[in-house]
Short mmCIF file of C-alpha atoms and ligand atoms in Angstrom, two decimals:
data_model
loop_
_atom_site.label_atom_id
_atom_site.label_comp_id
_atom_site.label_asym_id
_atom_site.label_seq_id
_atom_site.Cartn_x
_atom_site.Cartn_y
_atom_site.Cartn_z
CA UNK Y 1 57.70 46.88 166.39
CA UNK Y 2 60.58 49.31 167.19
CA UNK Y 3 58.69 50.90 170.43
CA UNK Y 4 58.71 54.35 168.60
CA UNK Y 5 55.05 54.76 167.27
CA UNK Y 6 51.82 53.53 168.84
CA UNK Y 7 50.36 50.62 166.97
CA UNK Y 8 46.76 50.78 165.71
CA UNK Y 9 43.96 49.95 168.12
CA UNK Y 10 43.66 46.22 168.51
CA UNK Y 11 46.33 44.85 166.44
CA UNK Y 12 48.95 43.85 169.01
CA UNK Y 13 45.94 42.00 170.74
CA UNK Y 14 45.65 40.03 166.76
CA UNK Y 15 49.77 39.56 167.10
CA UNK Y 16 49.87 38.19 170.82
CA UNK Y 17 46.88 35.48 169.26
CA UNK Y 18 48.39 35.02 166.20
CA UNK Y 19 51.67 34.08 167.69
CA UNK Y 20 50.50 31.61 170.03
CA UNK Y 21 48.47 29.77 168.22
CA UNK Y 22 51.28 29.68 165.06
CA UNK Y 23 53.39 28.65 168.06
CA UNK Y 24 50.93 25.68 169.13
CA UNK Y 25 50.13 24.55 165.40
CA UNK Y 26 54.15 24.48 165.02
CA UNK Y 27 57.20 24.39 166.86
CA UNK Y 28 55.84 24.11 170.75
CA UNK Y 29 52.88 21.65 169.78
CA UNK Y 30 51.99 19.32 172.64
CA UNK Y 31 52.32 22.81 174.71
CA UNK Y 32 48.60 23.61 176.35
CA UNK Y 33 47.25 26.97 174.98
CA UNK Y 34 46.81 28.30 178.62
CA UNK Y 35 50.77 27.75 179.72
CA UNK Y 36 51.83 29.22 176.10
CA UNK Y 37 49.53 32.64 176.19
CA UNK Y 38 49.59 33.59 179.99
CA UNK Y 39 53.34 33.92 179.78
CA UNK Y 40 53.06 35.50 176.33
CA UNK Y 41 50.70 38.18 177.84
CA UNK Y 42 52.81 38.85 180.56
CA UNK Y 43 55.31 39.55 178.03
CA UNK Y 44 53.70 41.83 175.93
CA UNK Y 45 52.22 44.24 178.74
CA UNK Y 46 48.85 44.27 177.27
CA UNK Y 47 46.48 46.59 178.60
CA UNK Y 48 43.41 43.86 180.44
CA UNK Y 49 41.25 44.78 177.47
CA UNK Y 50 43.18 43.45 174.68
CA UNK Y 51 44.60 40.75 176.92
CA UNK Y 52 41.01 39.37 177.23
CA UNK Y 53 40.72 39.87 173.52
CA UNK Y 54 43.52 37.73 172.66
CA UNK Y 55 42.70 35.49 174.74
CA UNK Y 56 39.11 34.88 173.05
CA UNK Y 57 41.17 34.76 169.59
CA UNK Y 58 43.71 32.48 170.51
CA UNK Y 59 40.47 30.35 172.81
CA UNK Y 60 38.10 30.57 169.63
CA UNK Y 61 40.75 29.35 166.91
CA UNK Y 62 40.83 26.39 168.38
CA UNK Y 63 37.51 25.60 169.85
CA UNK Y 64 36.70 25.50 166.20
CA UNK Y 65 39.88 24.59 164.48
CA UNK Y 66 38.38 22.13 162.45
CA UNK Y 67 35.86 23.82 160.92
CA UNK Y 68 37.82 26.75 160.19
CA UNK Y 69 40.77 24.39 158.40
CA UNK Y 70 37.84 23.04 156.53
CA UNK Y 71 36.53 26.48 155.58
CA UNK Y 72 39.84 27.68 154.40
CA UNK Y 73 40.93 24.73 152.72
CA UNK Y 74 38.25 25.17 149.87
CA UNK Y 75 38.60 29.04 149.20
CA UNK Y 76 42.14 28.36 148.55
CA UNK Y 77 43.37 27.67 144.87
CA UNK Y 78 46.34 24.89 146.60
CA UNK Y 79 44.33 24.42 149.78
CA UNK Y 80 45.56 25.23 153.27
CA UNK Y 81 49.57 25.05 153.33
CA UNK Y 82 49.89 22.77 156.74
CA UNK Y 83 53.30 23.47 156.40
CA UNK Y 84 52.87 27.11 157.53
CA UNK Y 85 52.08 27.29 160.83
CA UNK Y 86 52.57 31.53 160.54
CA UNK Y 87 49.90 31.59 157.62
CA UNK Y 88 47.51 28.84 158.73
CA UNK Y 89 47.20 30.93 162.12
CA UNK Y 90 47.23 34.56 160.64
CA UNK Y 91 43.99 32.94 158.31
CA UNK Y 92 42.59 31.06 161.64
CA UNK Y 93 42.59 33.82 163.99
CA UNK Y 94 41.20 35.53 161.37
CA UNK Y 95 38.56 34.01 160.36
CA UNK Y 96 37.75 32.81 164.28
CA UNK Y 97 36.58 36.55 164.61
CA UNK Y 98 34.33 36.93 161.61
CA UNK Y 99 33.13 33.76 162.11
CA UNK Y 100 32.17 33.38 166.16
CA UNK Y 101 33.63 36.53 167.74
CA UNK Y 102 31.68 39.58 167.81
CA UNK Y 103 34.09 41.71 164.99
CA UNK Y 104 33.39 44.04 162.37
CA UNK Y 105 34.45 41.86 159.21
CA UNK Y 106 35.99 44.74 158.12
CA UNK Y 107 38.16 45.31 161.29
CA UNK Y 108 38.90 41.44 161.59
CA UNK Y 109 40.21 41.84 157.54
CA UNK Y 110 41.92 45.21 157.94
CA UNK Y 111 43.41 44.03 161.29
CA UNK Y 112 45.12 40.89 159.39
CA UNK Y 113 46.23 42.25 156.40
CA UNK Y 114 48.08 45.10 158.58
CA UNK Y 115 49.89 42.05 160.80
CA UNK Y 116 50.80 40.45 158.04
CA UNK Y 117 52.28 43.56 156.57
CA UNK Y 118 54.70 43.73 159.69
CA UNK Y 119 55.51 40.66 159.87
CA UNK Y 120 58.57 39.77 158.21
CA UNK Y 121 57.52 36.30 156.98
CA UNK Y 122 54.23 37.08 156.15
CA UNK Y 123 54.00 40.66 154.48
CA UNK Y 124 54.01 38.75 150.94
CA UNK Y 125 50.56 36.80 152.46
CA UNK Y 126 48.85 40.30 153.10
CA UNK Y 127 46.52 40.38 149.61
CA UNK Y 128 45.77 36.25 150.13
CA UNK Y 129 44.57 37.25 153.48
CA UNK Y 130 42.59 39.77 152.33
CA UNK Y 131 40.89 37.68 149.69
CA UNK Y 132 40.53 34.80 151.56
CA UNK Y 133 38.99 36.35 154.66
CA UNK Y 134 36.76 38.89 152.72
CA UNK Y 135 35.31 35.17 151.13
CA UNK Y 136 34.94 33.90 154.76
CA UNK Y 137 32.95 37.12 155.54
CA UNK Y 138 30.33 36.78 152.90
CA UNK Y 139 29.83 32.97 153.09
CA UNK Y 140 29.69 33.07 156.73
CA UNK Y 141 26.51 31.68 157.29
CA UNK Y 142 26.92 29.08 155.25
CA UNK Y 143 30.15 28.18 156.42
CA UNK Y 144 28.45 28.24 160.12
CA UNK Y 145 25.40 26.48 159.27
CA UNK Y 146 28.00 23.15 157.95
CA UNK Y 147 29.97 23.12 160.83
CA UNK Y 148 27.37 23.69 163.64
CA UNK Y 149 25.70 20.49 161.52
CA UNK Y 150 28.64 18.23 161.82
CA UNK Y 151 31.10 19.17 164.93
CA UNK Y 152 32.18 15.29 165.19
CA UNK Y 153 33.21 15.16 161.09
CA UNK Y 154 34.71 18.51 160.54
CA UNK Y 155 35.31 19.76 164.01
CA UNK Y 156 37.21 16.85 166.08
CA UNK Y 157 40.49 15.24 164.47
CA UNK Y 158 39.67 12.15 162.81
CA UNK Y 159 41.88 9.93 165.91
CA UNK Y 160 39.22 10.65 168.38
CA UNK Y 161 35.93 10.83 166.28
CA UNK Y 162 36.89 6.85 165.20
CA UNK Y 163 37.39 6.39 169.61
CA UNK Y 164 34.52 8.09 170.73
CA UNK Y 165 32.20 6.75 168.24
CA UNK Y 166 33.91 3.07 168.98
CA UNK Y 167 33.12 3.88 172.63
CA UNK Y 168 29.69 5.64 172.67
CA UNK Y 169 28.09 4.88 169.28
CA UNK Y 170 27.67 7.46 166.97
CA UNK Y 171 24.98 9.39 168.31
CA UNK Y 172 26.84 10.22 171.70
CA UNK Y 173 30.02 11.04 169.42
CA UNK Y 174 28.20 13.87 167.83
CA UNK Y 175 26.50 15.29 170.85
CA UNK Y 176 29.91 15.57 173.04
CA UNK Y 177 31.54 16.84 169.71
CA UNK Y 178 28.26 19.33 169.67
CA UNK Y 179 28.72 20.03 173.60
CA UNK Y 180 32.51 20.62 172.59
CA UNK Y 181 31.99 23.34 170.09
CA UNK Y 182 29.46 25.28 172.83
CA UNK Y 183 31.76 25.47 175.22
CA UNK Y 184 31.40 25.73 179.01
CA UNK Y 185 29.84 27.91 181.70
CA UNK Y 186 31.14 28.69 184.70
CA UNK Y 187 30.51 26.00 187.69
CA UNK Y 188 31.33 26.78 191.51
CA UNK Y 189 32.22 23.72 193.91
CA UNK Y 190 30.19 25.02 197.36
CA UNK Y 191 31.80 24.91 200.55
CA UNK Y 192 29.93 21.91 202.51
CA UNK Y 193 27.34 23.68 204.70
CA UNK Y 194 27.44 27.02 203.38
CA UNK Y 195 24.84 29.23 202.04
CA UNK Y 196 25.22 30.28 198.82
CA UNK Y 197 26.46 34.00 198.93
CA UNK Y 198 23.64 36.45 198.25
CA UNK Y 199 23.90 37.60 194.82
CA UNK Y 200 25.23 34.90 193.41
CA UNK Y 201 22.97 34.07 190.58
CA UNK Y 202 22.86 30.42 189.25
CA UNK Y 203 21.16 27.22 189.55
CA UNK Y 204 22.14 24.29 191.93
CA UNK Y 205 22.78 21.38 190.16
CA UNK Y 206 21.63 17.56 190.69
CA UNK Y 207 23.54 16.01 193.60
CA UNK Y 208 23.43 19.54 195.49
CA UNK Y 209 27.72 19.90 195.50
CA UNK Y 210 27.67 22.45 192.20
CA UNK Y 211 26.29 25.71 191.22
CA UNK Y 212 26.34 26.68 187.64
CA UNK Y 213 26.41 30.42 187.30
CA UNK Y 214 23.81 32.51 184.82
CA UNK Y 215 26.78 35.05 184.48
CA UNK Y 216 30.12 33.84 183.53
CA UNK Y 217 31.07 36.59 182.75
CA UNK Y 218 31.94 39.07 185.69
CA UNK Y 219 35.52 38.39 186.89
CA UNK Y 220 35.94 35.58 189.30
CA UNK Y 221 37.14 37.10 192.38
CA UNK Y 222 34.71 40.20 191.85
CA UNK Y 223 31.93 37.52 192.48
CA UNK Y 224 29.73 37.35 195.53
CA UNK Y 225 31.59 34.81 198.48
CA UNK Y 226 35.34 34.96 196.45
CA UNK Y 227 36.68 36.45 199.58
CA UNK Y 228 35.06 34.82 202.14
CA UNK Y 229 36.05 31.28 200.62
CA UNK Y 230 32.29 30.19 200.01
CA UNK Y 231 33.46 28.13 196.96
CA UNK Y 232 35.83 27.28 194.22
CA UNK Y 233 35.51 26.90 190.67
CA UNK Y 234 35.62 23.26 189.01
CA UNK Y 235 33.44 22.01 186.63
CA UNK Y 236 30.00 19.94 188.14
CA UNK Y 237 31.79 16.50 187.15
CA UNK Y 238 35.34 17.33 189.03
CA UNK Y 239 33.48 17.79 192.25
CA UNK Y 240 32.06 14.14 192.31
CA UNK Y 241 35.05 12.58 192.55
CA UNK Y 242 36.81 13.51 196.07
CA UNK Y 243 32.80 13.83 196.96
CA UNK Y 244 32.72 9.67 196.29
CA UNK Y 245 35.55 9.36 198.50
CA UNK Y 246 33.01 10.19 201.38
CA UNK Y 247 35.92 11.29 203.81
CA UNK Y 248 34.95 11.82 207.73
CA UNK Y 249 36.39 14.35 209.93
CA UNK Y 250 40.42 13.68 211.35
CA UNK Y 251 40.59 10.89 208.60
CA UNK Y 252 44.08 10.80 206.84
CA UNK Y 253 43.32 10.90 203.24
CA UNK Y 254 46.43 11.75 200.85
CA UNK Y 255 45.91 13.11 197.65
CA UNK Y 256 48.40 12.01 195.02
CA UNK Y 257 48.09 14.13 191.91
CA UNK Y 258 46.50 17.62 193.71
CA UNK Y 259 47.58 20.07 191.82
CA UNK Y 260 45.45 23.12 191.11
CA UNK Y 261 43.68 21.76 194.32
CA UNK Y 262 40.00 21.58 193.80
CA UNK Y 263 39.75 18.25 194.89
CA UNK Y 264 42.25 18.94 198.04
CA UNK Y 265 39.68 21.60 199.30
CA UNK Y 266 36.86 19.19 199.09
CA UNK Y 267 38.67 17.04 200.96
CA UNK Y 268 40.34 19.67 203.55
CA UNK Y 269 36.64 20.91 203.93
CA UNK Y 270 35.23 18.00 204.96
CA UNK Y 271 37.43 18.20 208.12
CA UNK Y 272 39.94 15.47 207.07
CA UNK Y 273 43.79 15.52 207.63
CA UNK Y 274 44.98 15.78 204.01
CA UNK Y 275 48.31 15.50 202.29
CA UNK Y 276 48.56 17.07 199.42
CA UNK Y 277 51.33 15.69 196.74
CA UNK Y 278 52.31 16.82 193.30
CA UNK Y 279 55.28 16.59 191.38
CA UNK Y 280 54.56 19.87 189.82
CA UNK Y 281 55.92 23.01 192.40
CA UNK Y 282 54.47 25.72 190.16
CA UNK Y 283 51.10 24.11 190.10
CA UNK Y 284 51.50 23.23 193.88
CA UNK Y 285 51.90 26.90 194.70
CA UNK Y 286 48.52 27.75 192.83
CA UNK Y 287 47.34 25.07 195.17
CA UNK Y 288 48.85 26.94 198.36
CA UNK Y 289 47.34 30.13 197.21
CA UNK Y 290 43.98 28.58 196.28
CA UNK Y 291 43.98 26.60 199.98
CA UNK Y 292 45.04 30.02 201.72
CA UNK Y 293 41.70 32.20 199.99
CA UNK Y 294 39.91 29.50 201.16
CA UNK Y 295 40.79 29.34 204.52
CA UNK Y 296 41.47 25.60 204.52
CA UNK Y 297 44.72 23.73 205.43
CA UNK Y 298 46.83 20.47 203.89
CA UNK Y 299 50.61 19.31 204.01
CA UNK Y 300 51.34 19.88 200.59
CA UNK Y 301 54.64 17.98 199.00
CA UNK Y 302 56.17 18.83 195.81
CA UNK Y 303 57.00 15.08 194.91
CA UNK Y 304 57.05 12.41 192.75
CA UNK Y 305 54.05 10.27 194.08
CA UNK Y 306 55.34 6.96 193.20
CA UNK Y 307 58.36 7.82 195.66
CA UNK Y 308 56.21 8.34 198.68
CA UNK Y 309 57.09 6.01 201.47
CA UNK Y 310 54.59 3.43 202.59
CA UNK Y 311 55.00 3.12 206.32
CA UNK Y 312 51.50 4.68 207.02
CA UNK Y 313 49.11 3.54 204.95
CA UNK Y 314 46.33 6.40 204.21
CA UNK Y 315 42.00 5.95 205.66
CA UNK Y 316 41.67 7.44 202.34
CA UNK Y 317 43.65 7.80 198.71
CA UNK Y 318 42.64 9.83 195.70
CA UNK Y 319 44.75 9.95 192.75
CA UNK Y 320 42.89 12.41 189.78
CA UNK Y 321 45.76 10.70 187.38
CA UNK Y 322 47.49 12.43 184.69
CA UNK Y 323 45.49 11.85 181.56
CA UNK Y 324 45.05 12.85 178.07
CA UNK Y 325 42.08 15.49 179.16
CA UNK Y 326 39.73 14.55 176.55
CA UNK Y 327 37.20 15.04 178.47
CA UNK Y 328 37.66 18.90 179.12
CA UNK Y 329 37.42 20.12 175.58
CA UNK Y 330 34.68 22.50 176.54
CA UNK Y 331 37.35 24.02 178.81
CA UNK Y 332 40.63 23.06 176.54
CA UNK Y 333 39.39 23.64 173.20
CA UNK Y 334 43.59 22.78 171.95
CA UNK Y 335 43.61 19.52 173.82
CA UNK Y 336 42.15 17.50 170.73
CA UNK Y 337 44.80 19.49 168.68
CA UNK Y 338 47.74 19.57 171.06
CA UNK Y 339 47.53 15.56 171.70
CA UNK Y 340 47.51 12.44 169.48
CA UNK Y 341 47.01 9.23 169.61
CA UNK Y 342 50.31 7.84 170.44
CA UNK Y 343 50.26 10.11 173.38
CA UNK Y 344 48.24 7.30 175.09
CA UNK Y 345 50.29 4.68 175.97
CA UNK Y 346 52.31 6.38 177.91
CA UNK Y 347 50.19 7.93 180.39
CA UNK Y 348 47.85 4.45 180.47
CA UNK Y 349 51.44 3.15 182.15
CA UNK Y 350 52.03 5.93 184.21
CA UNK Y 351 48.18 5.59 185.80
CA UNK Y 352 48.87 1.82 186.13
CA UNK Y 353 52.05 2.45 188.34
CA UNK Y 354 50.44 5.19 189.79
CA UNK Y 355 47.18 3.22 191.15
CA UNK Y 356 49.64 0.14 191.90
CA UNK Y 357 51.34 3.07 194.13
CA UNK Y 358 47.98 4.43 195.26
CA UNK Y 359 46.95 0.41 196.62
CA UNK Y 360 49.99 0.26 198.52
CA UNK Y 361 49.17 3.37 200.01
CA UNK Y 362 45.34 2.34 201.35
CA UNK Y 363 45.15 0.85 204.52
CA UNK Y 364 42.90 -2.48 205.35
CA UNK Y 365 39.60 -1.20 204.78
CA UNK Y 366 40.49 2.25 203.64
CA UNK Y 367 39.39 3.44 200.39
CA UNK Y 368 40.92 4.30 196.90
CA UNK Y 369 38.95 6.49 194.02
CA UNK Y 370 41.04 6.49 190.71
CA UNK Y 371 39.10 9.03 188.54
CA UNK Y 372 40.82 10.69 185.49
CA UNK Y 373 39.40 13.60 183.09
CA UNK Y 374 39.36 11.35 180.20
CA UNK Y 375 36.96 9.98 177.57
CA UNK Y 376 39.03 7.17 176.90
CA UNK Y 377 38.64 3.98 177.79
CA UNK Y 378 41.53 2.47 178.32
CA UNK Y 379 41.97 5.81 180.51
CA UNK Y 380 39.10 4.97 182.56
CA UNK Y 381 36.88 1.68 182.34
CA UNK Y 382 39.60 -0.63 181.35
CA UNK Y 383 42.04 0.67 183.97
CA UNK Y 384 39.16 0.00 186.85
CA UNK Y 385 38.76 -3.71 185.42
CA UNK Y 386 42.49 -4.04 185.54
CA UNK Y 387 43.32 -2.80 188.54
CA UNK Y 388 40.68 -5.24 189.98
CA UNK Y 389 41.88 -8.40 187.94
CA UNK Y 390 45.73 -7.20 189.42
CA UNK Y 391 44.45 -6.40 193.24
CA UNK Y 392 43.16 -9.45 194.51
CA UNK Y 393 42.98 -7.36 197.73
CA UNK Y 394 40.32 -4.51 196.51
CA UNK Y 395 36.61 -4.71 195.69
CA UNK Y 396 34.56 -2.04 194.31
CA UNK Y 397 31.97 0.05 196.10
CA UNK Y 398 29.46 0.75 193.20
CA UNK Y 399 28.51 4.37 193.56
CA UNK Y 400 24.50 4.73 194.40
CA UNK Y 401 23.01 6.90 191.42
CA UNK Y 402 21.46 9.30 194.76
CA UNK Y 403 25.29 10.14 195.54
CA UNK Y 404 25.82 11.79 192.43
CA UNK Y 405 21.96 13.50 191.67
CA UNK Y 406 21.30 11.40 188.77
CA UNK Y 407 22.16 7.38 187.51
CA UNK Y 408 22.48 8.60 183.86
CA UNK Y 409 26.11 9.38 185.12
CA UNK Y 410 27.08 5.78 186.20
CA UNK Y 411 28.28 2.57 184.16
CA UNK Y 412 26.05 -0.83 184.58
CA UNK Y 413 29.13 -1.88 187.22
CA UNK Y 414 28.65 1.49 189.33
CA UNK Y 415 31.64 3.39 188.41
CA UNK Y 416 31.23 6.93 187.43
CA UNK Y 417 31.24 7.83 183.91
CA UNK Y 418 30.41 11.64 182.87
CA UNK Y 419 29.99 12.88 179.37
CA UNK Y 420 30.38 16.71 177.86
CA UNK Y 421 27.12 15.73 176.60
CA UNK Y 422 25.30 14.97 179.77
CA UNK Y 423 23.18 17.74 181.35
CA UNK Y 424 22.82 19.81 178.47
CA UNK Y 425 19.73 21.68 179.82
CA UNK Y 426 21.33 22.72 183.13
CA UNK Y 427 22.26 26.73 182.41
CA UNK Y 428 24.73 26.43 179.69
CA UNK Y 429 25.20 22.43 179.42
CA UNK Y 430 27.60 19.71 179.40
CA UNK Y 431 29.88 18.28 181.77
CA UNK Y 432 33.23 17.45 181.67
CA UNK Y 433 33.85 13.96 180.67
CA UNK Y 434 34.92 12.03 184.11
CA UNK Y 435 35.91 8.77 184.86
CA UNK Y 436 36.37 7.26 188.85
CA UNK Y 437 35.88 3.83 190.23
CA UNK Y 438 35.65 3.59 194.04
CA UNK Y 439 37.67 0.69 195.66
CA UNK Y 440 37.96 -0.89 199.18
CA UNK Y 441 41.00 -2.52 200.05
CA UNK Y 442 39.65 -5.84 202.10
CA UNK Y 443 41.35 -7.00 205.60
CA UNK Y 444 40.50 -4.44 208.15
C1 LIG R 1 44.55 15.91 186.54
S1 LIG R 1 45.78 16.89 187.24
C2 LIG R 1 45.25 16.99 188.92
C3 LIG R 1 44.13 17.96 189.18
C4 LIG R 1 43.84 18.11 190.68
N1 LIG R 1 43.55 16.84 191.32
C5 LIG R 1 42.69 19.06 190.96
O1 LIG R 1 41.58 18.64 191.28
O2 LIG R 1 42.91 20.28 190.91
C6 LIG R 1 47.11 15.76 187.35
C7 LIG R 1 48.29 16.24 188.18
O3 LIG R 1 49.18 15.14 188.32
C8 LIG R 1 50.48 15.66 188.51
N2 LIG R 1 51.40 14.52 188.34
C9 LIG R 1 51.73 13.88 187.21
N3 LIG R 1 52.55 12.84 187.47
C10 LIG R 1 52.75 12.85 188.82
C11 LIG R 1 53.52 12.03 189.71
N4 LIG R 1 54.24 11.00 189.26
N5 LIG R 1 53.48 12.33 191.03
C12 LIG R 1 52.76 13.38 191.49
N6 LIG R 1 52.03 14.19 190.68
C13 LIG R 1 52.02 13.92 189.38
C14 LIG R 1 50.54 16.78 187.51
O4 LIG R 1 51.54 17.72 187.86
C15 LIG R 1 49.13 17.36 187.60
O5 LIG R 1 49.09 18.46 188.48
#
């Protein structure tokens, strides 16, 4: 666009989604959808309106990528070009609105065809967007009905419907690939001891730390207790975690991976002397900021945890590893798309120097929790077993089943083991899939 005419309403909203997720599919795959838009929409100066608009696009493509590939793949005479990033997202964020946003077909169409048109390497795609998506529009139901029947075969890449049925059966595969596809509400982690701000509409969940809003939609800091710090958001299954830790007031606790923070200000509000340590300074300053709303203080250090000097061995250490986040599809519909399976030996290392770190950084009789936002094993269960096999110096503390508010969320050997599929009658449903051992370190 030259900056001389106005576009029509609502197509540089289609343009802002269309790019990123052609961006994601192609050359910057690997990159999460949230760091690739936010910067885009600064970019683009979009009014809030169609901001929020692309986001939905961009959030909706790929919370049902699979289905729409599928979709598209059989309406066209050579199937989907891969290839083409441009086209396969111009057709995807296309038919994400006439399919699960609330869009006039014929403004989702008309809205295409024009972006193609002014798009240099697409304006020769304009009529096979309008046929394809005008298809789309009339068989929608049907094309809904198939994929709301089978999220784990034509919704989740093939990788990770073969792990999670090899690691919950079959059943459980096609209920967190059902949980998946619906998405997630909005949960607040309460400030220990507070009331919950008047107003605030939602339902406390089992285990008491959580409340999972009936409105997710109002804007979070226009919601009751924002400004006085009565909560945070984090999904139900983040809080229990730091909770399992069971820190005491003036206890030195270091948290090795903090960054956003929810689990710091758990920790910081349950009165304990925290240091806060991420190698990450841009997500360490969303940490600051989050801490400062809050009211709530740490020593935060933008470093590399394994480099942290062990002179004073912590009461307490948490390390929420770096992970492959397959367990937060509700929240990161791209994950499943941005990641493979190859990604996975690399970051099962890094946890296993990280927790080797994390021992030598537990006093006698302190504690450890290693808890990552995983579904995979060797992520979660299978790092626990090793750790203990390697540590002849640490025994688990099974977690009670009262500690969390229900024992469906624990493995036979106490560790805690959450699944999107869990909870799925509380407000919206799901959880995000968690994974956390508690250890002692013996020798006090
Ligand atoms: C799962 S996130 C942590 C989420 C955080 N605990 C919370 O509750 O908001 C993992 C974090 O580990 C950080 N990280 C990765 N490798 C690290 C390392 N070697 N040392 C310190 N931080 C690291 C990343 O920057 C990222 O912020």
């Amino acid at each position: 666009m030259d900056g001389q005419h106005t576009e029509v309403a609502g197509l540089p909203a289609r343009r802002l989604a269309w790019g990123t997720v052609a961006d994601l599919l192609g050359k910057n795959r690997g990159t999460a959808l949230e760091d690739a838009i936010e910067p885009a929409v600064q970019r683009a100066v979009l009014p809030p309106q169609d901001a929020g608009l692309a986001r939905a696009i961009a959030t909706t493509t790929f919370r049902h990528l699979g289905v729409i590939r599928h979709a598209l793949h059989g309406r066209l005479a050579k199937g989907l070009p891969e290839d083409q990033p441009g086209l396969v997202a111009l057709l995807a964020t296309g038919a994400a609105q006439i399919l699960y946003l609330n869009v006039q077909d014929h403004a989702a169409v008309d809205l295409a065809v024009r972006l193609a048109k002014s798009e240099p390497g697409l304006q020769h795609l304009a009529g096979l967007a309008n046929a394809v998506l005008r298809r789309i529009a009339r068989e929608r139901d049907e094309i809904r009905r198939e994929g709301d029947a089978e999220p784990l075969r034509l919704n989740t890449p093939d990788w990770l419907a073969r792990r999670w049925i090899t690691a919950y059966g079959e059943e459980t595969a096609r209920a967190i690939a059902a949980a998946n596809a619906r998405g997630a509400g909005l949960d607040l982690t309460l400030r220990p001891g507070a009331a919950i701000p008047e107003g605030l509409e939602g339902r406390r969940l089992p285990g008491s730390l959580s409340l999972r809003l009936d409105d997710a939609r109002t804007p979070v800091p226009e919601l009751p207790g924002f400004a006085d710090g009565a909560w945070w958001v984090q999904d139900a299954a983040a809080a229990l975690p730091a909770h399992l830790l069971g820190v005491r007031p003036g206890e030195r606790v270091a948290d090795l991976c903090a960054a956003p923070g929810g689990k710091t200000a758990q920790l910081a509000a349950a009165g304990a002397a925290v240091l806060a340590v991420d190698r990450s300074g841009p997500r360490l300053r969303r940490l600051a900021d989050n801490l400062a709303r809050l009211g709530l203080s740490a020593e935060v250090q933008a470093v590399d945890a394994l480099a942290l000097p062990e002179d004073r061995p912590f009461d307490a250490v948490l390390l929420d590893a770096p992970c492959s986040a397959t367990g937060t599809v509700r929240r990161h519909p791209d994950v499943p798309w941005a990641k493979g399976e190859g990604d996975l030996s690399r970051l099962v290392g890094l946890q296993r120097r990280l927790l080797d770190k994390a021992a030598r950084l537990t006093r006698p009789g302190g504690r450890l929790v290693y808890c990552t936002c995983s579904l995979e094993p060797e992520e979660g269960e299978a790092q626990g077993e090793a750790f203990l096999a390697r540590h002849a110096d640490f025994v688990r503390r099974p977690i009670a089943p009262e500690e969390v508010g229900d024992p469906a969320l624990l493995t036979a050997s106490g560790d805690l083991r959450t699944l999107p599929s869990h909870w799925p009658d509380e407000g919206r449903g799901g959880l995000d899939g968690f994974y956390a051992v508690r250890l002692e370190r013996t020798g006090a």
